[in-house]
């Protein structure tokens, strides 16, 4: 049944159809205003589900799409899906509002922009609210495609096209692996419905396909969420307009992979490999992203690597949260805190990263540059933007009293707890987690400070800027202000999220821990007492400040890393090498010479046929029913064989013609001895005409004869042709030695006269029993003669000789 | 007899293939001619070469040779003749237009972009 929920998911697609019409007929209004009401209405619609999900209820609606294949568009709303749906529509509304002021009505093709954006929004809603894996995959690929279109929005720029191509290639490769994983899951469980799988999860954890399935799906999730080493597409995707970067590449699309990991946690998270892969890749990405963010000079570059690193952080927390499954129930289960932290940080990251991107967009819009080497001293000129930047960055760095502080504390708690887990080598290697997490946080602190103080602190360099800077219009500031207020609100009152959003989402991620009627209790508060996490944060601030102030001295360590070992270089060389290699391989066998192609075809068929013949033991030689050979036949056979072989060596055209005639006539004589009078007649006539034809050919092409003479005996060609001849002989002998069933030869003597009234059986077959053959054979001759006429007469090219 | 005919067909195929693999267009057409001879002989052999009367009912014999392969070959001869004739004329025209009869010289451009 098609429900309102289905309509809500695909509503953006319907509106996207109308957008170009609105754009054309209301040229005075910014198209964004028409689009704005879509995410707002959807946001309000999804808000209504909160009371339901926080009571532990879920909503489920099935619409048959391809029932014969068991593919249903099942909309499923639970805590996790709702959290993402609210993020998508909420941030979506703010981004649309921001884009109205950011994109100029006169200069930009707004119709394209909003069509792509709505496409993306609908696809993203579909990803998070589908219960059917194949439907999820369809929407997943639409997010890849719409992201590709949005990155290359300014398609006249080289870098946009490069970035779009790169992101498409990487995410689609991952998406394909994910599809393979989904199909393997179907093989194991017999269903595409995620919820049905979760209910029967114990049945297939020991399945042989379990690990391959997990790897395939994780590859999809990691490429989409820009995890190490697939993060390289995200910094290049910054060529997109800033609203797109804020929406897709910080708040929503890159979290699709995280959504997938969280959604499938109930299926896979019990295994140790999942824990190590998710947490390990997450923590590596966290470190690598924050480490590389410090070296960037472009504001969006910093934010891109920062997004990479924060996504790694969320993922590592989700991985650690899987440890909770190894305990019974939720009492005294410290590891469920990691899952809560992951979800909380997911929300926090969406708020502060969205506002930071919008802030960067404003700076870019008002000064004309995003290069931190040219920016500085904007504090007094753009006070509101500066405030946004300070709050966003401090929250990102994990400083109190903002929400980033809370989630960072919870993150440290989770990382410290990991080291005390007793399974999967956690007690030995697990100690790496808090260490790496701490170091990465130091770098996070450094680049967050760079973001604020290199842009707004220091000296104003008016000569370096393209425009004279001034504060942005209020409309542009509105969205980041709303987001930054959320940063503060979530910072001071984190528990408004806990009951409404985080607890139901945790119930979706860790369903097996809950007994009947239970629900998770998440209580986030500022003051934990003098715990180890607090000292870790203090250390981050202390060391971070020192390192930030001495940045110039140690920045040279980045140049130590050889450029040709970077992942971008690897990607580029893979693409170019792949292209040149395939061109080389194709060039090697596609020579353009007909002769070479014939050699491939003939050699393949001969070897294949001989192999099959001998490997299946099909070669047979049965001498029982052989017909006797008369003297004449021996003689004819020798003449025919000799004449055929002689033509290979013939260099004289007269000799060639004579040999041709001799072989043709001896075939005709064979027909005579084998009692086929009609064949013999036809063969004699046709051979005569053929010889005349070749004679004409030689006459009209005198130089061909010259070239003809030069032909030398080719040993290689002879070997191939000998192979072909041998194959034919062997197959001919085996075929005539094996008789599978009686032939219908006896039918014709009986029926020819009685049914068709003719004495000549061959002719009766040709015109009565199998008259169609003859009809079309006549057609062939007709076409050949018309073809010959046309080839000779038609001269389309006037310059050609007559 | 069947073995001998199979060998003959093999030789005809060998010669035909050898001619087809040469560079000269006329030789290629000659090669197709030989391959069709080989195919015709093979068809006839496959039906069995038991001696009997020619397939004419007026001869009043007890057993006749199989008429079906003969009918098939008759069709095949005519078709291969049509094709050979067309090939020859095509070769002639190609020579007139391009000025060469060497198939190695008749390649397309190296790239199509």
Coordinates of N, CA and C in Angstrom, one line a residue, chain A residues 228-384:
Chain A
X228 N 39.7 6.3 5.6 CA 41.0 5.9 5.2 C 41.0 4.6 4.5
X229 N 41.6 4.3 3.4 CA 42.3 5.3 2.5 C 41.4 5.8 1.4
X230 N 40.1 5.7 1.6 CA 39.2 6.1 0.5 C 38.7 7.6 0.7
X231 N 39.4 8.3 1.6 CA 39.0 9.6 1.9 C 39.3 10.6 0.9
X232 N 40.2 10.2 -0.1 CA 40.7 11.2 -1.0 C 39.7 11.9 -1.9
X233 N 38.5 11.3 -2.0 CA 37.6 12.0 -2.9 C 37.0 13.3 -2.2
X234 N 36.9 13.2 -0.9 CA 36.2 14.3 -0.2 C 36.9 15.7 -0.3
X235 N 38.2 15.8 -0.1 CA 38.8 17.1 -0.3 C 38.6 17.7 -1.7
X236 N 38.6 16.8 -2.7 CA 38.4 17.3 -4.1 C 36.9 17.6 -4.4
X237 N 36.0 17.1 -3.5 CA 34.6 17.4 -3.7 C 34.3 18.8 -3.2
X238 N 35.3 19.5 -2.7 CA 35.1 20.8 -2.2 C 35.0 21.8 -3.3
X239 N 35.1 21.4 -4.5 CA 34.9 22.3 -5.7 C 33.4 22.6 -5.9
X240 N 32.6 21.9 -5.1 CA 31.1 22.1 -5.2 C 30.8 23.5 -4.6
X241 N 29.6 24.0 -4.9 CA 29.2 25.2 -4.2 C 29.1 25.0 -2.7
X242 N 29.4 26.0 -1.9 CA 29.5 25.8 -0.5 C 28.2 25.2 0.2
X243 N 27.0 25.6 -0.2 CA 25.9 24.9 0.4 C 25.9 23.4 0.2
X244 N 26.4 23.0 -1.0 CA 26.5 21.6 -1.2 C 27.5 20.9 -0.3
X245 N 28.6 21.6 -0.1 CA 29.6 21.0 0.8 C 29.1 20.9 2.2
X246 N 28.3 21.9 2.6 CA 27.8 21.9 3.9 C 26.8 20.8 4.1
X247 N 26.0 20.6 3.1 CA 24.9 19.6 3.2 C 25.4 18.2 2.9
X248 N 25.9 18.0 1.7 CA 26.3 16.6 1.4 C 27.6 16.2 2.1
X249 N 28.6 17.0 2.0 CA 29.9 16.5 2.4 C 30.3 16.8 3.8
X250 N 29.3 17.2 4.6 CA 29.6 17.2 6.0 C 28.4 16.7 6.8
X251 N 27.2 17.0 6.5 CA 26.1 16.6 7.4 C 25.4 15.3 7.0
X252 N 25.2 15.0 5.7 CA 24.3 14.0 5.3 C 25.0 12.8 4.5
X253 N 25.4 13.1 3.3 CA 25.8 12.0 2.5 C 26.9 11.2 3.0
X254 N 27.9 11.9 3.6 CA 29.1 11.1 4.1 C 28.7 10.3 5.3
X255 N 27.5 10.6 5.9 CA 27.0 9.8 7.0 C 26.2 8.6 6.6
X256 N 26.0 8.5 5.3 CA 25.3 7.3 4.8 C 26.0 6.0 5.2
X257 N 27.4 6.1 5.0 CA 28.2 4.9 5.4 C 28.0 4.6 6.9
X258 N 28.0 5.7 7.7 CA 27.9 5.5 9.1 C 26.5 4.9 9.4
X259 N 25.5 5.4 8.7 CA 24.2 4.9 8.9 C 24.2 3.4 8.6
X260 N 24.8 3.0 7.5 CA 24.8 1.6 7.1 C 25.5 0.7 8.2
X261 N 26.6 1.2 8.7 CA 27.3 0.5 9.7 C 26.4 0.3 10.9
X262 N 25.8 1.4 11.3 CA 24.9 1.4 12.5 C 23.7 0.5 12.2
X263 N 23.1 0.5 11.0 CA 21.9 -0.2 10.7 C 22.2 -1.7 10.7
X264 N 23.4 -2.1 10.2 CA 23.7 -3.5 10.1 C 24.5 -4.0 11.3
X265 N 24.7 -3.2 12.3 CA 25.4 -3.6 13.5 C 24.7 -4.8 14.1
X266 N 23.4 -4.9 14.2 CA 22.8 -6.0 14.9 C 23.1 -7.3 14.2
X267 N 23.5 -7.2 12.9 CA 23.8 -8.5 12.2 C 25.2 -8.9 12.3
X268 N 26.1 -7.9 12.2 CA 27.5 -8.3 12.1 C 28.3 -8.0 13.4
X269 N 27.8 -7.1 14.3 CA 28.7 -6.6 15.3 C 29.2 -7.6 16.3
X270 N 28.6 -8.8 16.3 CA 29.0 -9.7 17.3 C 30.4 -10.3 17.0
X271 N 30.9 -10.1 15.8 CA 32.2 -10.8 15.4 C 33.3 -9.8 15.7
X272 N 34.5 -10.5 16.0 CA 35.6 -9.7 16.3 C 36.2 -8.9 15.2
X273 N 36.0 -9.5 13.9 CA 36.5 -8.8 12.7 C 35.8 -7.4 12.6
X274 N 34.5 -7.4 12.8 CA 33.7 -6.2 12.7 C 34.3 -5.1 13.6
X275 N 34.5 -5.5 14.8 CA 35.1 -4.6 15.8 C 36.4 -4.0 15.4
X276 N 37.3 -4.9 15.0 CA 38.6 -4.4 14.6 C 38.5 -3.5 13.3
X277 N 37.7 -4.0 12.3 CA 37.7 -3.2 11.1 C 37.1 -1.9 11.3
X278 N 35.9 -1.8 11.9 CA 35.2 -0.6 12.1 C 36.0 0.4 13.0
X279 N 36.3 -0.2 14.2 CA 37.0 0.7 15.1 C 38.4 1.1 14.6
X280 N 39.1 0.1 14.0 CA 40.5 0.3 13.5 C 40.5 1.3 12.4
X281 N 39.7 1.1 11.4 CA 39.6 2.1 10.3 C 39.2 3.4 10.8
X282 N 38.2 3.4 11.7 CA 37.7 4.7 12.2 C 38.8 5.5 12.9
X283 N 39.6 4.8 13.7 CA 40.6 5.6 14.5 C 41.8 6.0 13.6
X284 N 42.1 5.1 12.6 CA 43.1 5.5 11.6 C 42.7 6.8 10.8
X285 N 41.4 6.8 10.4 CA 40.9 7.9 9.7 C 40.9 9.1 10.5
X286 N 40.5 9.0 11.8 CA 40.5 10.1 12.7 C 41.9 10.7 12.8
X287 N 42.9 9.9 12.9 CA 44.2 10.5 13.0 C 44.7 11.1 11.7
X288 N 44.5 10.3 10.6 CA 45.0 10.8 9.3 C 44.3 12.1 8.9
X289 N 43.0 12.1 9.1 CA 42.3 13.3 8.7 C 42.7 14.5 9.5
X290 N 42.9 14.4 10.8 CA 43.2 15.6 11.6 C 44.7 16.0 11.4
X291 N 45.5 15.0 11.2 CA 46.9 15.3 10.9 C 47.1 16.1 9.6
X292 N 46.3 15.7 8.6 CA 46.4 16.3 7.3 C 45.7 17.7 7.2
X293 N 44.7 17.8 8.1 CA 43.9 19.1 8.1 C 44.8 20.2 8.4
X294 N 45.8 20.0 9.3 CA 46.7 21.1 9.7 C 47.5 21.6 8.6
X295 N 47.9 20.8 7.6 CA 48.7 21.3 6.5 C 48.0 22.1 5.5
X296 N 46.6 22.1 5.5 CA 45.8 22.7 4.4 C 45.9 24.2 4.6
X297 N 45.8 24.9 3.4 CA 45.8 26.4 3.4 C 44.5 26.9 3.0
X298 N 43.6 26.0 2.4 CA 42.3 26.4 2.0 C 41.3 26.1 3.1
X299 N 40.5 27.1 3.4 CA 39.5 26.8 4.5 C 38.7 25.6 4.3
X300 N 38.2 25.4 3.0 CA 37.3 24.3 2.8 C 38.2 23.0 2.8
X301 N 39.4 23.1 2.5 CA 40.3 21.9 2.6 C 40.4 21.5 4.0
X302 N 40.6 22.5 4.9 CA 40.7 22.2 6.4 C 39.4 21.4 6.8
X303 N 38.3 22.0 6.4 CA 37.0 21.5 6.8 C 36.8 20.1 6.2
X304 N 37.3 19.9 5.0 CA 37.1 18.6 4.4 C 37.9 17.5 5.2
X305 N 39.2 17.8 5.5 CA 39.9 16.8 6.2 C 39.4 16.7 7.6
X306 N 38.8 17.8 8.2 CA 38.2 17.7 9.5 C 37.0 16.8 9.5
X307 N 36.2 16.9 8.4 CA 35.1 16.0 8.3 C 35.5 14.6 8.2
X308 N 36.6 14.3 7.4 CA 37.1 13.0 7.3 C 37.4 12.4 8.7
X309 N 38.1 13.3 9.4 CA 38.6 12.8 10.7 C 37.4 12.6 11.7
X310 N 36.4 13.5 11.7 CA 35.3 13.4 12.6 C 34.4 12.2 12.2
X311 N 34.4 11.9 10.9 CA 33.6 10.7 10.6 C 34.3 9.4 11.1
X312 N 35.7 9.5 11.0 CA 36.4 8.3 11.6 C 36.2 8.2 13.0
X313 N 36.0 9.3 13.7 CA 35.8 9.3 15.2 C 34.4 8.6 15.5
X314 N 33.4 9.0 14.7 CA 32.1 8.5 14.9 C 32.1 7.0 14.7
X315 N 32.8 6.6 13.6 CA 32.8 5.2 13.2 C 33.6 4.4 14.3
X316 N 34.7 4.9 14.8 CA 35.4 4.2 15.8 C 34.5 4.0 17.0
X317 N 33.7 5.0 17.4 CA 32.9 4.8 18.5 C 31.8 3.8 18.3
X318 N 31.3 3.7 17.0 CA 30.3 2.7 16.7 C 31.0 1.3 16.8
X319 N 32.2 1.2 16.4 CA 32.9 -0.1 16.4 C 33.1 -0.5 17.9
X320 N 33.5 0.4 18.7 CA 33.7 0.1 20.1 C 32.4 -0.2 20.8
X321 N 31.3 0.5 20.4 CA 30.0 0.2 20.9 C 29.6 -1.3 20.7
X322 N 30.1 -1.9 19.7 CA 29.8 -3.3 19.4 C 30.2 -4.2 20.5
X323 N 31.2 -3.8 21.3 CA 31.7 -4.6 22.4 C 30.5 -4.8 23.4
X324 N 29.6 -3.9 23.5 CA 28.5 -4.1 24.4 C 27.7 -5.4 24.3
X325 N 27.8 -5.9 23.0 CA 27.0 -7.1 22.7 C 27.6 -8.3 23.4
X326 N 28.8 -8.2 23.9 CA 29.4 -9.3 24.6 C 29.0 -9.4 26.1
X327 N 28.2 -8.5 26.5 CA 27.6 -8.6 27.9 C 26.1 -8.8 27.8
X328 N 25.6 -9.3 28.9 CA 24.2 -9.5 29.0 C 23.5 -8.3 29.5
X329 N 22.5 -7.8 28.8 CA 21.7 -6.7 29.3 C 22.4 -5.4 29.3
X330 N 21.8 -4.4 29.9 CA 22.3 -3.0 29.8 C 22.8 -2.6 31.2
X331 N 22.7 -3.4 32.2 CA 23.2 -3.0 33.5 C 24.7 -3.1 33.6
X332 N 25.3 -2.1 34.1 CA 26.8 -2.1 34.2 C 27.5 -2.3 32.9
X333 N 26.9 -2.1 31.8 CA 27.5 -2.3 30.5 C 28.1 -1.0 30.0
X334 N 29.4 -0.9 30.3 CA 30.1 0.4 30.0 C 30.1 0.7 28.5
X335 N 30.1 -0.3 27.7 CA 30.4 -0.1 26.2 C 29.2 0.5 25.5
X336 N 28.0 0.4 26.1 CA 26.9 1.1 25.4 C 27.1 2.6 25.4
X337 N 27.9 3.1 26.3 CA 28.2 4.5 26.3 C 28.8 4.9 25.0
X338 N 29.6 4.1 24.4 CA 30.3 4.4 23.1 C 29.3 4.6 22.0
X339 N 28.2 3.8 21.9 CA 27.2 3.9 20.9 C 26.5 5.3 21.1
X340 N 26.1 5.5 22.4 CA 25.5 6.8 22.7 C 26.3 8.0 22.2
X341 N 27.6 7.9 22.5 CA 28.6 8.9 22.1 C 28.6 9.1 20.6
X342 N 28.6 8.0 19.9 CA 28.6 8.0 18.5 C 27.4 8.8 17.9
X343 N 26.2 8.5 18.4 CA 25.0 9.1 18.0 C 25.0 10.6 18.4
X344 N 25.4 10.9 19.6 CA 25.5 12.2 20.0 C 26.4 13.1 19.2
X345 N 27.6 12.5 18.9 CA 28.5 13.2 18.1 C 28.1 13.4 16.7
X346 N 27.4 12.4 16.2 CA 26.8 12.5 14.9 C 25.9 13.8 14.8
X347 N 25.1 14.0 15.8 CA 24.2 15.2 15.8 C 25.1 16.4 15.9
X348 N 26.0 16.4 16.9 CA 26.9 17.6 17.1 C 27.7 18.0 15.9
X349 N 28.2 16.9 15.3 CA 29.1 17.2 14.1 C 28.2 17.9 13.0
X350 N 27.0 17.4 12.8 CA 26.1 18.0 11.8 C 25.9 19.4 12.1
X351 N 25.7 19.8 13.4 CA 25.4 21.2 13.7 C 26.7 22.0 13.5
X352 N 27.8 21.7 14.1 CA 28.9 22.6 14.0 C 29.6 22.6 12.7
X353 N 29.6 21.4 12.0 CA 30.3 21.4 10.7 C 29.5 22.1 9.7
X354 N 28.1 22.0 9.8 CA 27.3 22.7 8.9 C 27.5 24.2 9.0
X355 N 27.5 24.7 10.3 CA 27.7 26.1 10.5 C 29.1 26.6 10.0
X356 N 30.1 25.7 10.3 CA 31.4 26.1 9.8 C 31.5 26.3 8.3
X357 N 30.9 25.3 7.6 CA 31.0 25.4 6.2 C 30.3 26.7 5.7
X358 N 29.1 27.0 6.3 CA 28.4 28.2 5.9 C 29.2 29.4 6.3
X359 N 29.9 29.4 7.4 CA 30.8 30.5 7.8 C 31.9 30.7 6.7
X360 N 32.5 29.6 6.3 CA 33.5 29.7 5.2 C 32.9 30.2 4.0
X361 N 31.7 29.8 3.7 CA 31.1 30.3 2.5 C 30.9 31.8 2.5
X362 N 30.5 32.3 3.7 CA 30.3 33.7 3.9 C 31.7 34.5 3.7
X363 N 32.7 33.9 4.3 CA 34.0 34.6 4.2 C 34.4 34.6 2.7
X364 N 34.2 33.5 2.0 CA 34.6 33.4 0.6 C 33.8 34.4 -0.2
X365 N 32.5 34.5 0.1 CA 31.5 35.4 -0.6 C 31.9 36.8 -0.4
X366 N 32.3 37.2 0.8 CA 32.6 38.6 1.2 C 34.0 39.1 0.9
X367 N 34.9 38.1 0.8 CA 36.3 38.6 0.6 C 36.8 38.1 -0.8
X368 N 36.2 37.1 -1.3 CA 36.7 36.6 -2.6 C 37.8 35.5 -2.5
X369 N 38.2 35.1 -1.3 CA 39.2 34.1 -1.2 C 38.9 33.2 0.0
X370 N 39.5 32.0 -0.1 CA 39.4 31.1 1.1 C 40.7 30.7 1.5
X371 N 41.8 31.4 1.0 CA 43.1 31.0 1.4 C 43.5 31.6 2.7
X372 N 43.9 30.8 3.7 CA 44.2 31.4 5.0 C 45.5 32.2 5.0
X373 N 46.3 32.1 3.9 CA 47.5 32.9 3.9 C 47.2 34.3 3.5
X374 N 46.0 34.5 2.9 CA 45.6 35.9 2.5 C 44.6 36.5 3.4
X375 N 44.0 35.7 4.2 CA 43.0 36.2 5.1 C 43.6 36.6 6.4
X376 N 42.8 37.3 7.2 CA 43.3 37.7 8.6 C 42.6 39.0 9.0
X377 N 42.5 39.2 10.3 CA 42.0 40.4 10.8 C 40.5 40.8 10.5
X378 N 39.7 39.7 10.2 CA 38.3 40.0 9.9 C 37.5 40.2 11.1
X379 N 38.1 40.0 12.3 CA 37.3 39.9 13.5 C 36.4 41.1 13.7
X380 N 36.9 42.3 13.5 CA 36.1 43.5 13.8 C 35.2 43.8 12.6
X381 N 35.6 43.4 11.4 CA 34.7 43.7 10.3 C 33.5 42.8 10.2
X382 N 33.7 41.5 10.5 CA 32.6 40.6 10.4 C 32.4 39.9 11.8
X383 N 31.8 40.7 12.7 CA 31.7 40.2 14.1 C 30.8 38.9 14.3
X384 N 29.7 38.9 13.5 CA 28.8 37.8 13.7 C 29.4 36.5 13.1

